[in-house]
Structure formats: C-alpha cells, structure tokens
Amino acid sequence: SDRFTRDLFEAEIAVPDFPAPLHVFTTHLKAGGDAGSVSRRAAEATTISNFFVRNFLPVHPGRPFVLTGDFNEDDSKPRDPALN
C-alpha cells in the first residue's frame, strides 16, 4: 500500500534560554521480522525522513528537533540479510 498508516506526532516545547522552540517528534514503526513487516517499516522510515527533508527543515531551518519512538529494531536479533 502507498498509504502512510502510522502517526508522526509533534510537540513544540519552549525551553528556557533556547532561541527557538524545541520540536519533539515521536512515532511507532511497523513491528515484525517477516519480509512484509521489514519492507513496511523501511517505507515508513523513508516517509518520515522525506518529511524532514522536504517539509520540516525548509520551513524551520536551524530549529532544534528530536525524533523519538519505537523503531522496532532489536540489536540482540540482527536482521536476516535475505530480507534486506
């Protein structure tokens, strides 16, 4: 599917002594280690990355921001190279 089925939430936080608000984004990417889930998670991550490059950064250059969330990657269980 070409629809983005996840949420990317944003909050602007006024931080004392910061010249601009801090933008805090959070998301939850697709879980699962099967090929379909891995592919979907990669598409979701690409969509979020594209949002920052094409939308957020051009409008808010130099603004501090963080991206948080559950990216569903398990360092103790490396990905199957056949799924890449």
JSON list of C-alpha atoms in Angstrom, two decimals:
[
{"chain": "A", "resi": 1, "resn": "SER", "atom": "CA", "xyz": [0.00, 0.00, 0.00]},
{"chain": "A", "resi": 2, "resn": "ASP", "atom": "CA", "xyz": [1.17, 3.54, -0.69]},
{"chain": "A", "resi": 3, "resn": "ARG", "atom": "CA", "xyz": [-0.64, 5.00, 2.34]},
{"chain": "A", "resi": 4, "resn": "PHE", "atom": "CA", "xyz": [1.28, 6.00, 5.45]},
{"chain": "A", "resi": 5, "resn": "THR", "atom": "CA", "xyz": [-0.62, 4.14, 8.16]},
{"chain": "A", "resi": 6, "resn": "ARG", "atom": "CA", "xyz": [1.40, 5.34, 11.15]},
{"chain": "A", "resi": 7, "resn": "ASP", "atom": "CA", "xyz": [1.35, 8.60, 13.08]},
{"chain": "A", "resi": 8, "resn": "LEU", "atom": "CA", "xyz": [4.09, 11.15, 13.49]},
{"chain": "A", "resi": 9, "resn": "PHE", "atom": "CA", "xyz": [3.19, 13.34, 16.46]},
{"chain": "A", "resi": 10, "resn": "GLU", "atom": "CA", "xyz": [4.85, 16.68, 17.09]},
{"chain": "A", "resi": 11, "resn": "ALA", "atom": "CA", "xyz": [5.08, 18.93, 20.13]},
{"chain": "A", "resi": 12, "resn": "GLU", "atom": "CA", "xyz": [6.76, 22.33, 20.31]},
{"chain": "A", "resi": 13, "resn": "ILE", "atom": "CA", "xyz": [8.36, 22.93, 23.67]},
{"chain": "A", "resi": 14, "resn": "ALA", "atom": "CA", "xyz": [9.55, 26.30, 24.93]},
{"chain": "A", "resi": 15, "resn": "VAL", "atom": "CA", "xyz": [12.91, 25.54, 26.52]},
{"chain": "A", "resi": 16, "resn": "PRO", "atom": "CA", "xyz": [14.38, 28.22, 28.81]},
{"chain": "A", "resi": 17, "resn": "ASP", "atom": "CA", "xyz": [17.30, 30.03, 27.18]},
{"chain": "A", "resi": 18, "resn": "PHE", "atom": "CA", "xyz": [16.70, 28.39, 23.77]},
{"chain": "A", "resi": 19, "resn": "PRO", "atom": "CA", "xyz": [16.25, 30.95, 20.98]},
{"chain": "A", "resi": 20, "resn": "ALA", "atom": "CA", "xyz": [13.53, 28.84, 19.32]},
{"chain": "A", "resi": 21, "resn": "PRO", "atom": "CA", "xyz": [11.10, 26.12, 20.38]},
{"chain": "A", "resi": 22, "resn": "LEU", "atom": "CA", "xyz": [12.33, 22.55, 20.53]},
{"chain": "A", "resi": 23, "resn": "HIS", "atom": "CA", "xyz": [10.31, 20.32, 18.20]},
{"chain": "A", "resi": 24, "resn": "VAL", "atom": "CA", "xyz": [9.80, 16.82, 19.55]},
{"chain": "A", "resi": 25, "resn": "PHE", "atom": "CA", "xyz": [8.50, 14.18, 17.13]},
{"chain": "A", "resi": 26, "resn": "THR", "atom": "CA", "xyz": [7.52, 10.65, 18.05]},
{"chain": "A", "resi": 27, "resn": "THR", "atom": "CA", "xyz": [6.37, 7.67, 16.03]},
{"chain": "A", "resi": 28, "resn": "HIS", "atom": "CA", "xyz": [5.91, 3.92, 16.15]},
{"chain": "A", "resi": 29, "resn": "LEU", "atom": "CA", "xyz": [7.11, 1.92, 13.15]},
{"chain": "A", "resi": 30, "resn": "LYS", "atom": "CA", "xyz": [5.77, -1.46, 11.97]},
{"chain": "A", "resi": 31, "resn": "ALA", "atom": "CA", "xyz": [6.89, -4.37, 14.13]},
{"chain": "A", "resi": 32, "resn": "GLY", "atom": "CA", "xyz": [7.79, -7.87, 12.99]},
{"chain": "A", "resi": 33, "resn": "GLY", "atom": "CA", "xyz": [10.69, -9.63, 11.33]},
{"chain": "A", "resi": 34, "resn": "ASP", "atom": "CA", "xyz": [8.94, -11.12, 8.32]},
{"chain": "A", "resi": 35, "resn": "ALA", "atom": "CA", "xyz": [9.71, -9.72, 4.86]},
{"chain": "A", "resi": 36, "resn": "GLY", "atom": "CA", "xyz": [6.45, -7.78, 4.64]},
{"chain": "A", "resi": 37, "resn": "SER", "atom": "CA", "xyz": [6.99, -6.10, 8.00]},
{"chain": "A", "resi": 38, "resn": "VAL", "atom": "CA", "xyz": [10.60, -5.25, 7.23]},
{"chain": "A", "resi": 39, "resn": "SER", "atom": "CA", "xyz": [9.55, -3.73, 3.91]},
{"chain": "A", "resi": 40, "resn": "ARG", "atom": "CA", "xyz": [6.72, -1.77, 5.51]},
{"chain": "A", "resi": 41, "resn": "ARG", "atom": "CA", "xyz": [9.00, -0.47, 8.29]},
{"chain": "A", "resi": 42, "resn": "ALA", "atom": "CA", "xyz": [11.54, 0.68, 5.71]},
{"chain": "A", "resi": 43, "resn": "ALA", "atom": "CA", "xyz": [8.82, 2.50, 3.77]},
{"chain": "A", "resi": 44, "resn": "GLU", "atom": "CA", "xyz": [7.58, 4.18, 6.96]},
{"chain": "A", "resi": 45, "resn": "ALA", "atom": "CA", "xyz": [11.11, 5.29, 7.89]},
{"chain": "A", "resi": 46, "resn": "THR", "atom": "CA", "xyz": [11.62, 6.67, 4.37]},
{"chain": "A", "resi": 47, "resn": "THR", "atom": "CA", "xyz": [8.36, 8.61, 4.58]},
{"chain": "A", "resi": 48, "resn": "ILE", "atom": "CA", "xyz": [9.39, 10.19, 7.87]},
{"chain": "A", "resi": 49, "resn": "SER", "atom": "CA", "xyz": [12.85, 11.01, 6.55]},
{"chain": "A", "resi": 50, "resn": "ASN", "atom": "CA", "xyz": [11.30, 12.61, 3.46]},
{"chain": "A", "resi": 51, "resn": "PHE", "atom": "CA", "xyz": [9.01, 14.69, 5.68]},
{"chain": "A", "resi": 52, "resn": "PHE", "atom": "CA", "xyz": [12.01, 16.19, 7.47]},
{"chain": "A", "resi": 53, "resn": "VAL", "atom": "CA", "xyz": [13.97, 16.86, 4.29]},
{"chain": "A", "resi": 54, "resn": "ARG", "atom": "CA", "xyz": [11.10, 18.22, 2.18]},
{"chain": "A", "resi": 55, "resn": "ASN", "atom": "CA", "xyz": [8.79, 19.84, 4.73]},
{"chain": "A", "resi": 56, "resn": "PHE", "atom": "CA", "xyz": [10.15, 20.48, 8.20]},
{"chain": "A", "resi": 57, "resn": "LEU", "atom": "CA", "xyz": [13.73, 21.59, 7.54]},
{"chain": "A", "resi": 58, "resn": "PRO", "atom": "CA", "xyz": [12.95, 24.02, 4.67]},
{"chain": "A", "resi": 59, "resn": "VAL", "atom": "CA", "xyz": [10.28, 25.74, 6.80]},
{"chain": "A", "resi": 60, "resn": "HIS", "atom": "CA", "xyz": [12.23, 25.65, 10.09]},
{"chain": "A", "resi": 61, "resn": "PRO", "atom": "CA", "xyz": [15.94, 25.78, 9.16]},
{"chain": "A", "resi": 62, "resn": "GLY", "atom": "CA", "xyz": [18.19, 25.59, 12.19]},
{"chain": "A", "resi": 63, "resn": "ARG", "atom": "CA", "xyz": [15.38, 24.74, 14.61]},
{"chain": "A", "resi": 64, "resn": "PRO", "atom": "CA", "xyz": [16.31, 22.15, 17.22]},
{"chain": "A", "resi": 65, "resn": "PHE", "atom": "CA", "xyz": [14.37, 18.89, 16.96]},
{"chain": "A", "resi": 66, "resn": "VAL", "atom": "CA", "xyz": [14.45, 15.29, 18.12]},
{"chain": "A", "resi": 67, "resn": "LEU", "atom": "CA", "xyz": [12.80, 12.17, 16.72]},
{"chain": "A", "resi": 68, "resn": "THR", "atom": "CA", "xyz": [11.78, 9.57, 19.28]},
{"chain": "A", "resi": 69, "resn": "GLY", "atom": "CA", "xyz": [9.72, 6.43, 19.24]},
{"chain": "A", "resi": 70, "resn": "ASP", "atom": "CA", "xyz": [9.62, 2.71, 18.85]},
{"chain": "A", "resi": 71, "resn": "PHE", "atom": "CA", "xyz": [11.60, 1.88, 15.74]},
{"chain": "A", "resi": 72, "resn": "ASN", "atom": "CA", "xyz": [11.17, -1.88, 16.31]},
{"chain": "A", "resi": 73, "resn": "GLU", "atom": "CA", "xyz": [14.76, -2.84, 15.71]},
{"chain": "A", "resi": 74, "resn": "ASP", "atom": "CA", "xyz": [16.23, -5.42, 18.09]},
{"chain": "A", "resi": 75, "resn": "ASP", "atom": "CA", "xyz": [20.02, -5.17, 18.40]},
{"chain": "A", "resi": 76, "resn": "SER", "atom": "CA", "xyz": [20.15, -8.59, 20.05]},
{"chain": "A", "resi": 77, "resn": "LYS", "atom": "CA", "xyz": [18.45, -10.16, 16.99]},
{"chain": "A", "resi": 78, "resn": "PRO", "atom": "CA", "xyz": [20.22, -8.93, 13.85]},
{"chain": "A", "resi": 79, "resn": "ARG", "atom": "CA", "xyz": [18.14, -8.74, 10.69]},
{"chain": "A", "resi": 80, "resn": "ASP", "atom": "CA", "xyz": [18.20, -11.62, 8.27]},
{"chain": "A", "resi": 81, "resn": "PRO", "atom": "CA", "xyz": [20.36, -10.36, 5.34]},
{"chain": "A", "resi": 82, "resn": "ALA", "atom": "CA", "xyz": [17.99, -12.16, 2.97]},
{"chain": "A", "resi": 83, "resn": "LEU", "atom": "CA", "xyz": [15.26, -9.68, 3.98]},
{"chain": "A", "resi": 84, "resn": "ASN", "atom": "CA", "xyz": [17.27, -6.58, 3.03]}
]
